[in-house]
Short mmCIF file of C-alpha atoms in Angstrom, two decimals:
data_model
loop_
_atom_site.label_atom_id
_atom_site.label_comp_id
_atom_site.label_asym_id
_atom_site.label_seq_id
_atom_site.Cartn_x
_atom_site.Cartn_y
_atom_site.Cartn_z
CA UNK A 1 -88.30 -59.91 -19.30
CA UNK A 2 -90.95 -58.09 -21.28
CA UNK A 3 -91.04 -54.38 -22.17
CA UNK A 4 -93.60 -53.47 -19.50
CA UNK A 5 -91.50 -55.01 -16.72
CA UNK A 6 -88.38 -53.25 -18.00
CA UNK A 7 -90.22 -49.90 -18.19
CA UNK A 8 -91.57 -50.35 -14.64
CA UNK A 9 -88.09 -51.18 -13.33
CA UNK A 10 -86.60 -48.12 -15.08
CA UNK A 11 -89.27 -45.78 -13.65
CA UNK A 12 -88.91 -47.32 -10.18
CA UNK A 13 -85.12 -46.93 -10.42
CA UNK A 14 -85.56 -43.28 -11.42
CA UNK A 15 -87.76 -42.75 -8.35
CA UNK A 16 -85.13 -44.37 -6.15
CA UNK A 17 -82.41 -42.11 -7.57
CA UNK A 18 -84.63 -39.04 -7.09
CA UNK A 19 -85.26 -40.02 -3.47
CA UNK A 20 -81.55 -40.73 -2.92
CA UNK A 21 -80.53 -37.28 -4.15
CA UNK A 22 -83.17 -35.43 -2.15
CA UNK A 23 -82.62 -37.46 1.02
CA UNK A 24 -78.91 -36.65 0.75
CA UNK A 25 -79.73 -32.92 0.50
CA UNK A 26 -82.00 -33.07 3.56
CA UNK A 27 -79.39 -35.01 5.54
CA UNK A 28 -76.73 -32.46 4.56
CA UNK A 29 -78.91 -29.54 5.68
CA UNK A 30 -79.77 -31.17 9.01
CA UNK A 31 -76.10 -32.04 9.64
CA UNK A 32 -74.86 -28.51 8.88
CA UNK A 33 -77.56 -26.96 11.07
CA UNK A 34 -76.78 -29.41 13.88
CA UNK A 35 -73.06 -28.71 13.64
CA UNK A 36 -73.26 -24.91 13.64
CA UNK A 37 -76.46 -24.29 15.62
CA UNK A 38 -75.99 -27.08 18.15
CA UNK A 39 -74.17 -24.78 20.58
CA UNK A 40 -76.98 -22.20 20.35
CA UNK A 41 -79.53 -25.02 20.82
CA UNK A 42 -77.81 -26.14 24.00
CA UNK A 43 -77.64 -22.56 25.31
CA UNK A 44 -81.30 -21.93 24.43
CA UNK A 45 -82.42 -24.79 26.67
CA UNK A 46 -79.81 -24.12 29.34
CA UNK A 47 -77.97 -27.39 28.79
CA UNK A 48 -74.29 -27.84 29.28
CA UNK A 49 -72.29 -30.11 27.02
CA UNK A 50 -71.68 -32.80 29.66
CA UNK A 51 -75.38 -33.00 30.55
CA UNK A 52 -76.26 -33.31 26.88
CA UNK A 53 -73.70 -36.11 26.50
CA UNK A 54 -75.27 -38.01 29.39
CA UNK A 55 -78.80 -37.45 28.12
CA UNK A 56 -78.01 -38.53 24.57
CA UNK A 57 -76.12 -41.56 25.90
CA UNK A 58 -79.15 -42.62 27.96
CA UNK A 59 -81.42 -42.08 24.93
CA UNK A 60 -79.14 -44.22 22.76
CA UNK A 61 -79.06 -46.92 25.43
CA UNK A 62 -82.88 -47.00 25.59
CA UNK A 63 -83.12 -47.15 21.79
CA UNK A 64 -80.56 -49.98 21.66
CA UNK A 65 -82.40 -51.89 24.37
CA UNK A 66 -85.71 -51.63 22.50
CA UNK A 67 -83.98 -52.76 19.32
CA UNK A 68 -82.26 -55.69 21.06
CA UNK A 69 -85.44 -56.82 22.82
CA UNK A 70 -87.49 -56.51 19.66
CA UNK A 71 -90.23 -54.26 20.96
CA UNK A 72 -93.24 -53.99 18.70
CA UNK A 73 -93.89 -50.89 16.65
CA UNK A 74 -97.31 -49.90 15.42
CA UNK A 75 -97.92 -50.56 11.75
CA UNK A 76 -98.71 -47.76 9.37
CA UNK A 77 -102.37 -47.39 8.54
CA UNK A 78 -101.78 -45.52 5.31
CA UNK A 79 -99.18 -46.23 2.69
CA UNK A 80 -97.54 -43.51 0.59
CA UNK A 81 -98.87 -43.28 -2.96
CA UNK A 82 -95.38 -42.77 -4.30
CA UNK A 83 -91.81 -43.38 -3.18
CA UNK A 84 -91.21 -39.62 -3.39
CA UNK A 85 -93.57 -38.98 -0.45
CA UNK A 86 -91.14 -40.51 2.07
CA UNK A 87 -88.16 -38.25 1.43
CA UNK A 88 -88.16 -36.11 4.56
CA UNK A 89 -90.28 -38.16 6.95
CA UNK A 90 -89.53 -40.97 7.75
CA UNK A 91 -86.48 -41.61 5.55
CA UNK A 92 -84.26 -38.55 6.13
CA UNK A 93 -85.59 -37.76 9.59
CA UNK A 94 -85.64 -39.83 11.88
CA UNK A 95 -84.28 -42.96 10.13
CA UNK A 96 -81.02 -41.47 8.85
CA UNK A 97 -80.69 -38.29 10.93
CA UNK A 98 -82.15 -39.54 14.17
CA UNK A 99 -80.91 -38.94 17.71
CA UNK A 100 -78.02 -41.37 17.25
CA UNK A 101 -76.64 -39.22 14.44
CA UNK A 102 -77.64 -35.70 15.42
CA UNK A 103 -76.41 -35.89 19.03
CA UNK A 104 -72.75 -36.59 18.15
CA UNK A 105 -72.81 -33.90 15.46
CA UNK A 106 -74.13 -31.36 17.99
CA UNK A 107 -71.46 -32.43 20.50
CA UNK A 108 -68.62 -32.27 17.96
CA UNK A 109 -69.79 -28.90 16.68
CA UNK A 110 -70.22 -27.48 20.19
CA UNK A 111 -66.76 -28.68 21.21
CA UNK A 112 -65.18 -27.21 18.10
CA UNK A 113 -66.93 -23.86 18.47
CA UNK A 114 -66.54 -23.59 22.27
CA UNK A 115 -62.81 -24.23 22.32
CA UNK A 116 -60.81 -21.36 23.90
CA UNK A 117 -58.91 -20.98 20.68
CA UNK A 118 -61.24 -21.85 17.81
CA UNK A 119 -59.14 -23.53 15.16
CA UNK A 120 -60.34 -23.40 11.59
CA UNK A 121 -58.60 -26.73 11.11
CA UNK A 122 -60.79 -28.35 13.77
CA UNK A 123 -63.96 -26.91 12.28
CA UNK A 124 -62.92 -27.87 8.74
CA UNK A 125 -61.96 -31.38 9.84
CA UNK A 126 -65.38 -31.90 11.44
CA UNK A 127 -67.19 -30.59 8.36
CA UNK A 128 -65.08 -32.71 5.99
CA UNK A 129 -65.77 -35.78 8.14
CA UNK A 130 -69.54 -35.55 8.02
CA UNK A 131 -69.53 -34.41 4.39
CA UNK A 132 -67.57 -37.54 3.46
CA UNK A 133 -70.05 -39.69 5.40
CA UNK A 134 -73.02 -37.98 3.71
CA UNK A 135 -71.40 -38.36 0.28
CA UNK A 136 -70.87 -42.07 0.95
CA UNK A 137 -74.48 -42.42 2.09
CA UNK A 138 -75.77 -40.59 -0.99
CA UNK A 139 -73.63 -42.71 -3.30
CA UNK A 140 -74.86 -45.95 -1.76
CA UNK A 141 -78.49 -44.81 -1.93
CA UNK A 142 -78.10 -43.60 -5.52
CA UNK A 143 -76.58 -46.87 -6.72
CA UNK A 144 -78.78 -49.10 -4.52
CA UNK A 145 -80.67 -50.51 -7.49
CA UNK A 146 -77.43 -51.47 -9.23
CA UNK A 147 -75.95 -52.84 -6.01
CA UNK A 148 -79.06 -54.95 -5.53
CA UNK A 149 -78.73 -56.33 -9.07
CA UNK A 150 -75.03 -57.01 -8.45
CA UNK A 151 -75.78 -59.69 -5.90
CA UNK A 152 -77.49 -61.61 -8.70
CA UNK A 153 -74.36 -61.87 -10.84
CA UNK A 154 -71.86 -59.92 -12.91
CA UNK A 155 -69.07 -57.69 -11.76
CA UNK A 156 -69.74 -54.50 -9.83
CA UNK A 157 -68.29 -52.44 -12.71
CA UNK A 158 -70.72 -54.02 -15.20
CA UNK A 159 -73.62 -53.55 -12.81
CA UNK A 160 -72.97 -49.85 -12.17
CA UNK A 161 -71.86 -48.60 -15.55
CA UNK A 162 -73.16 -50.94 -18.27
#
């Protein structure tokens, strides 16, 4: 491996880590807003929680059917000039925080905040749950370059930290 290839790989890896950190921030912001403002969102559009559950279930079923049947998607006509241009759209929203992820967060948040006796434990448990999932996602994205190299040989410890 020559110096130019190594320098390109290092700069590309730095871009991937930058994207991973910023995508994680965007996902965190969208999740927190969905959790706390989901109830207000439902009230704004006059939706009740059961109707929203049915609607999001139908949407997920349609998405799963299209995925299973392999429906064609239009190809992009323009490519981003840099990896950093894809942070919010399409990577964070809708790929990571799409309807399949936002709908359950809205439902969990609305249930927690609509309960007759709002328990701080319930709210904290919901927040800790999606924070742990976001932290795991961010960690996997951040170390994706090292995890990709790991499949080529060496131990995971050597790949990540050496």
